[in-house]
Structure formats: C-alpha cells, structure tokens
XYZ file of C-alpha atoms in Angstrom:
358
model
C 37.174 -33.345 -10.239
C 38.918 -34.280 -13.438
C 38.690 -32.286 -16.416
C 36.475 -34.864 -18.267
C 33.819 -34.648 -14.783
C 33.959 -30.817 -15.352
C 33.391 -31.158 -19.172
C 30.395 -33.557 -18.550
C 29.181 -31.274 -15.444
C 29.113 -28.077 -18.321
C 27.217 -30.083 -20.726
C 24.508 -30.919 -18.679
C 23.584 -26.909 -18.239
C 20.767 -25.406 -20.581
C 21.749 -22.150 -22.275
C 19.386 -20.170 -24.267
C 18.389 -19.859 -27.865
C 20.881 -17.644 -29.581
C 23.295 -16.783 -26.589
C 26.906 -18.422 -27.403
C 27.942 -20.745 -24.467
C 29.495 -18.445 -22.024
C 32.152 -21.259 -21.570
C 34.648 -19.444 -18.868
C 37.457 -21.740 -19.610
C 39.934 -22.919 -18.618
C 38.337 -24.446 -15.347
C 40.041 -24.559 -12.241
C 39.527 -26.234 -8.999
C 40.758 -26.139 -5.465
C 43.991 -27.707 -5.604
C 44.111 -28.574 -8.746
C 45.887 -27.324 -11.905
C 43.638 -25.305 -14.693
C 42.462 -27.855 -17.209
C 41.948 -26.405 -20.757
C 39.502 -27.416 -23.171
C 40.224 -28.028 -26.868
C 38.568 -25.826 -29.582
C 36.850 -29.527 -30.823
C 35.697 -29.554 -27.513
C 33.884 -26.748 -26.921
C 32.458 -26.533 -30.546
C 31.222 -30.065 -29.342
C 29.780 -28.286 -26.241
C 28.111 -25.690 -28.348
C 26.525 -28.014 -30.816
C 25.617 -30.395 -27.804
C 23.605 -27.121 -26.148
C 22.093 -26.101 -29.276
C 20.634 -29.509 -30.022
C 19.088 -29.881 -26.556
C 17.548 -26.417 -26.716
C 13.765 -26.098 -27.079
C 12.358 -22.838 -28.501
C 9.534 -23.882 -25.733
C 11.564 -23.642 -22.584
C 10.389 -20.528 -20.701
C 12.583 -21.101 -17.635
C 16.152 -21.181 -16.773
C 17.895 -22.774 -13.895
C 20.037 -20.991 -11.338
C 23.179 -22.635 -12.131
C 22.732 -21.359 -15.988
C 22.133 -17.562 -14.728
C 25.315 -17.973 -12.003
C 27.565 -19.043 -14.943
C 26.393 -16.057 -17.397
C 25.481 -13.673 -14.557
C 28.250 -11.024 -15.732
C 27.223 -11.292 -19.431
C 26.641 -7.879 -20.803
C 23.618 -8.845 -22.704
C 21.839 -10.402 -19.598
C 19.458 -8.282 -17.618
C 18.097 -9.237 -14.314
C 14.977 -8.176 -13.220
C 13.650 -8.683 -9.135
C 10.016 -8.912 -9.759
C 8.842 -9.658 -6.652
C 5.189 -8.860 -5.678
C 3.111 -10.258 -2.797
C -0.741 -10.481 -1.865
C -1.912 -7.476 0.017
C -2.578 -9.416 3.160
C 0.532 -10.828 3.429
C 2.260 -7.110 4.630
C 5.537 -7.919 2.381
C 6.912 -4.997 0.872
C 8.887 -6.381 -2.357
C 11.298 -3.148 -2.496
C 12.636 -2.972 0.695
C 13.371 -6.848 0.599
C 14.825 -5.975 -2.486
C 17.440 -3.694 -0.735
C 17.817 -6.404 1.852
C 18.805 -9.067 -0.464
C 18.919 -9.798 -4.275
C 20.797 -11.382 -7.042
C 23.529 -9.416 -7.748
C 23.205 -6.557 -10.554
C 19.292 -7.317 -10.576
C 17.430 -4.148 -11.055
C 13.799 -3.860 -9.353
C 10.693 -4.068 -11.747
C 7.675 -2.747 -9.822
C 4.474 -4.877 -11.140
C 2.067 -2.561 -9.294
C 3.766 0.694 -10.594
C 4.643 -0.441 -14.095
C 1.010 -0.380 -14.675
C -2.102 1.260 -16.472
C -2.740 4.577 -14.441
C -6.090 5.154 -15.861
C -8.258 2.181 -14.271
C -9.038 1.415 -10.418
C -7.954 -2.093 -11.422
C -4.897 -3.579 -9.775
C -1.277 -3.672 -12.049
C -3.404 -3.782 -15.064
C -1.073 -3.672 -18.457
C 0.288 -0.425 -19.401
C 0.194 1.267 -22.620
C 2.888 0.353 -25.126
C 4.224 4.151 -24.687
C 4.266 3.600 -20.715
C 6.118 0.305 -20.975
C 8.484 1.552 -23.300
C 9.377 4.463 -21.442
C 9.721 2.637 -17.862
C 11.909 -0.055 -19.523
C 13.906 2.458 -21.444
C 14.339 4.276 -17.691
C 15.667 0.871 -16.283
C 18.145 0.603 -19.186
C 16.866 -2.208 -20.713
C 17.272 -2.665 -24.596
C 15.676 -4.583 -27.200
C 18.481 -6.924 -27.696
C 19.082 -7.928 -24.086
C 18.305 -11.316 -22.692
C 16.094 -10.753 -19.724
C 16.018 -13.121 -16.746
C 12.861 -12.366 -14.272
C 12.389 -13.890 -10.600
C 10.397 -13.026 -7.707
C 10.724 -13.441 -3.620
C 8.666 -17.051 -3.825
C 9.987 -19.386 -6.101
C 7.563 -18.815 -9.332
C 5.171 -16.250 -8.656
C 4.778 -12.403 -9.589
C 7.919 -13.371 -12.349
C 5.721 -15.176 -14.189
C 3.393 -12.084 -14.811
C 6.159 -9.675 -16.154
C 7.235 -12.509 -18.260
C 4.093 -12.282 -19.800
C 4.129 -8.660 -19.639
C 7.349 -8.503 -21.875
C 6.212 -11.257 -24.788
C 2.839 -9.200 -24.665
C 5.112 -5.994 -25.881
C 7.173 -8.543 -28.203
C 10.092 -9.155 -26.257
C 10.420 -12.986 -26.528
C 14.152 -13.107 -25.035
C 12.985 -13.433 -21.451
C 12.931 -16.383 -19.104
C 11.811 -16.963 -15.720
C 14.555 -18.226 -13.056
C 13.169 -21.416 -12.204
C 12.600 -21.351 -8.404
C 13.872 -18.026 -7.877
C 15.344 -16.120 -4.951
C 14.949 -19.003 -3.071
C 16.244 -21.348 -5.037
C 19.140 -19.368 -5.674
C 19.910 -18.676 -1.912
C 19.411 -22.407 -1.279
C 22.100 -23.246 -3.745
C 24.884 -21.238 -2.048
C 24.758 -18.165 -4.482
C 25.635 -14.677 -3.206
C 23.270 -11.950 -2.827
C 23.616 -8.486 -2.915
C 22.362 -6.001 -0.122
C 21.874 -2.189 0.077
C 21.322 -1.788 -3.428
C 23.009 0.635 -5.364
C 21.817 4.360 -5.723
C 21.980 3.643 -9.170
C 19.609 0.305 -9.213
C 17.394 2.732 -6.798
C 17.352 6.072 -8.971
C 16.317 3.429 -11.868
C 13.525 2.179 -9.857
C 12.491 5.587 -9.407
C 12.837 6.810 -12.810
C 10.836 3.996 -14.231
C 7.872 5.027 -11.753
C 8.225 8.709 -12.574
C 8.165 7.931 -16.438
C 4.795 6.107 -16.161
C 3.314 8.748 -14.716
C 4.537 11.479 -16.867
C 3.233 9.342 -19.997
C -0.173 9.347 -18.546
C -0.223 12.939 -17.358
C 0.420 13.488 -20.854
C 4.073 14.880 -20.429
C 6.989 14.148 -22.642
C 9.198 11.609 -21.411
C 12.812 10.837 -22.797
C 15.138 9.517 -24.083
C 12.815 6.376 -25.051
C 15.117 3.521 -26.392
C 13.096 0.837 -26.029
C 10.665 -0.186 -28.875
C 7.547 -2.063 -28.573
C 5.497 -4.684 -30.518
C 2.368 -4.900 -29.207
C 0.871 -8.918 -29.361
C -2.952 -8.375 -29.014
C -3.585 -11.962 -29.121
C -2.022 -12.258 -26.122
C -4.275 -10.112 -24.022
C -7.932 -10.768 -23.509
C -10.558 -8.408 -22.355
C -13.903 -8.624 -20.218
C -15.608 -8.291 -24.059
C -13.630 -11.384 -25.242
C -14.284 -13.409 -22.230
C -17.990 -12.678 -22.522
C -18.021 -13.581 -26.251
C -16.205 -16.442 -25.461
C -19.072 -18.102 -22.819
C -21.486 -18.392 -25.788
C -18.693 -18.935 -28.718
C -16.346 -21.350 -26.664
C -13.779 -20.814 -29.134
C -11.350 -21.179 -25.807
C -11.116 -23.329 -23.006
C -10.768 -20.970 -19.912
C -8.958 -22.214 -17.167
C -8.820 -20.262 -14.029
C -5.737 -20.441 -11.615
C -7.522 -19.318 -8.360
C -7.832 -21.898 -5.659
C -10.812 -24.556 -5.922
C -12.588 -23.116 -2.894
C -12.855 -19.519 -4.507
C -13.539 -20.923 -7.841
C -16.642 -22.733 -6.160
C -17.600 -19.542 -4.464
C -17.414 -21.113 -0.941
C -14.332 -19.022 0.276
C -14.778 -14.999 0.206
C -12.527 -13.248 -2.314
C -9.535 -11.490 -0.833
C -10.939 -8.086 -2.029
C -14.012 -6.039 -1.024
C -16.904 -5.869 -3.227
C -16.174 -8.765 -5.438
C -18.984 -11.734 -5.996
C -17.583 -15.266 -5.337
C -17.567 -18.022 -7.950
C -16.317 -18.372 -11.413
C -16.859 -17.351 -15.042
C -19.611 -19.825 -16.672
C -17.856 -22.531 -18.384
C -14.227 -22.276 -16.832
C -12.445 -24.695 -15.413
C -10.096 -24.423 -12.094
C -6.542 -25.516 -12.246
C -4.635 -23.683 -9.107
C -1.484 -22.293 -10.355
C 0.369 -24.241 -7.430
C -0.363 -27.828 -9.394
C 2.169 -25.928 -11.841
C 4.984 -26.368 -9.160
C 6.934 -28.751 -7.374
C 7.740 -28.645 -3.578
C 10.586 -25.955 -4.668
C 8.691 -23.659 -6.370
C 10.020 -24.877 -9.761
C 8.268 -25.552 -12.906
C 6.865 -29.251 -13.357
C 8.441 -31.532 -16.106
C 6.272 -31.494 -19.420
C 4.849 -35.011 -18.819
C 3.807 -33.923 -15.279
C 2.257 -30.465 -16.483
C 0.320 -32.608 -19.179
C -0.931 -34.865 -16.593
C -2.405 -31.823 -14.657
C -4.134 -30.405 -17.662
C -5.521 -33.600 -18.775
C -6.751 -34.353 -15.626
C -9.117 -31.709 -15.482
C -10.467 -32.353 -18.888
C -8.186 -29.762 -20.885
C -7.155 -30.640 -24.567
C -3.810 -29.403 -25.338
C -5.376 -29.474 -28.757
C -7.592 -26.971 -28.329
C -6.907 -23.029 -27.827
C -6.732 -22.258 -23.953
C -7.406 -18.742 -22.057
C -6.233 -18.097 -18.582
C -7.263 -15.692 -15.738
C -6.794 -15.661 -11.926
C -7.847 -12.894 -9.523
C -5.855 -9.858 -10.697
C -3.784 -11.372 -13.472
C -0.534 -12.654 -11.730
C -1.146 -16.175 -11.236
C -2.787 -16.803 -14.567
C 0.414 -16.248 -16.159
C 2.100 -19.255 -14.130
C -0.552 -21.531 -15.929
C 0.490 -19.743 -19.287
C 4.005 -20.720 -18.275
C 3.517 -24.106 -18.016
C 1.621 -24.424 -21.450
C 4.381 -22.766 -23.167
C 6.354 -25.374 -22.053
C 4.017 -27.816 -23.200
C 4.639 -25.889 -26.857
C 1.476 -23.573 -26.377
C 3.249 -20.714 -26.797
C 0.219 -18.443 -27.914
C -2.047 -18.572 -24.585
C -3.854 -15.264 -23.778
C -4.102 -14.003 -20.311
C -7.395 -12.410 -19.324
C -6.029 -8.957 -17.745
C -8.674 -8.262 -15.359
C -9.445 -11.472 -14.311
C -11.593 -12.016 -11.569
C -11.367 -8.651 -9.826
C -12.860 -7.148 -13.002
C -15.443 -9.832 -13.577
C -16.585 -10.343 -10.086
C -17.001 -6.516 -9.364
C -19.352 -6.078 -12.403
C -22.851 -6.408 -11.485
C -23.749 -7.249 -15.370
C -21.446 -10.168 -15.641
C -22.906 -13.740 -15.141
C -21.580 -15.685 -12.229
C -21.518 -19.243 -11.256
C -20.701 -21.522 -8.204
C -20.177 -24.928 -7.393
C -24.064 -24.751 -6.051
C -26.190 -21.987 -7.210
C -26.149 -20.333 -10.701
C -26.819 -16.691 -10.497
C-alpha cells in the first residue's frame, strides 16, 4: 500500500468522542520503508474524525479497538453471559480466550443481592465498590464485549450509563468479530485479572452484608430516568406515557411458547409491542445501520417521536433495543429491570396473550 492509501484507510476509522486520534505514525508495511505523515495531514485526520463522529454512536468497531487497545485510558471488559439452558461458563471461556488486557465483568455477580430476581441492578455503593475493585476510573473509556456478538455486553453498557458513566461503548460484533478479523486473543488469564474479578464479587458481598469496603475510588451519578420499576410499568398501562417494547421472541410474547424459567406465566404486558432483539442485528451480530433500525421500529408501529420503555425476560436483551434506539438519537430510553421474570411471576399483574386476555 502507498502512503496515500494508508492515510485513506486511517480516515475510515471511527474513533470516539473526546479521545485524541491515536495515529500510531509512522506506518510501516512489510517490504516497504516507513511513511511519515506531516503535521498537516495529522491535523486533517483529527479534524475529519471529529466531524464524522456522532454523539449517538453506542458501538465501536474491532478495527478501532485493535488500533487503540494499548491506550492507558481504554479499559476493555468481557461481559459474556449466557442463558442457563446453554450450559456455558463465561468465566471459564474468558480464561480460555479473551481480548488482550480485558477484565472479566460478572453480570450475575455484580448485582442486587437482596432479591431473588436474576442479575438485578446493584445499589450505587455496591456498583462503585465492584468497579473500583476492577481498577476502573471515572475518566476511563470503556469498551465492553461478549462472546455472542452483541448480547450481554449491551446490559453492562446500560448499567454503566445508569450510574452516570457515558464513556462506554459496545464492541460491534464482539469476540466473534474480533477473532474472524484475525486479531489475537489471550488465554490463561493473568492472576491479576482473576484476582480483580474475585475482588469485585467480594466487594459486592461486603456491601450487602453491611461490612466496610475500601478503597472505593469510583464515583457513581445515578440516572433514575434510565430504570423503570414494576410500579412504573403498571402506571404506564393506564397513562401510556411510554410505548412499551418487548425484546423477547414473538412466541413468548404471544404466550404460545413456555417461559424458560419455572413459575412464570406466558404472555406480555397489556399494551406492549413485540420487537425481538435479534432484529437489531445483522447476520454477523453487529448493530444494523440507523436507516434499517428505524425501519424495524416503524414496522411495529413504534414512533421514534414518542418516549419508549423496553423490557425482555430478565433485563438483558431489552438493553439491545435501547442500544439500537441510542443509535437513532433516543439516548434516554429506560429499561424495565425486573422485566418479564418479575411481571410474569407476580399473581397480581395483568397478562395478555395473542388469544385470551386473563
């Protein structure tokens, strides 16, 4: 490749909001001499990059991460999580292969310990303690990924935003895209990474047991408008302030397929609409372009000019809907944290199905 071709390629990358472009000059290709870029060219690249950025962009490409992986203020989290019936162990898989330098974020572990509902949002203090134990600072830019492409990573993206951390992005296509792009992975995680994951779990336990945890270096800024409770969803049935969009499969939404967890009724919240999370993604599990996302919502009669609330089974895939809406400029979409596991298990909540109203 010529210098001009390399410069052209570099301009196609999408860096983040306020991070300076890590240009890694001079470039060098096999069998060639190094080709330096002038300061004017660097300035041109930076200017071009800033103009092309969108504050609504919630994902980043594997190419961007590969180029910026060693930046000191970039922290990478493996937030892989799987449905119980998949019988996959995310921590074991992390130890076998993960993006170099990535830390493990335990979706089930960094959660509210006062409820039987799965992986509910922890308290501010508990989240701050766990994130501090992982060595993450408020100034850090965080890239979160998972082993499916875009799945549980969106949940952790939402969690950080709930606690006031906006400098977080989902890796588009996740670990599968990283690996198919030919980028290296690490195996046999360093003892430091495993110790940090363990320390985060211990910190959560201590907070909920009322014990002292220290030092807590991460500061939270809770954003209550991004989280909805059962009571708010009940109120919304009557007032209809928000369009309620359910990310579960159509069969589960219609009540014709059983729920994967025992003791939970089948069906949906009255007045809600179904848009399975898989429709936000393409075949390689990357987020669809804005025009295609918009079409998906409009096809289900969901107006992008009105407020939206999302839910799913346990509050994981609802965050994928929120991720897609974020790309469309709707950056204030709340997620019903308890989702169908809470609603369907409550004998006092109304349930609709495709055939019979109960």
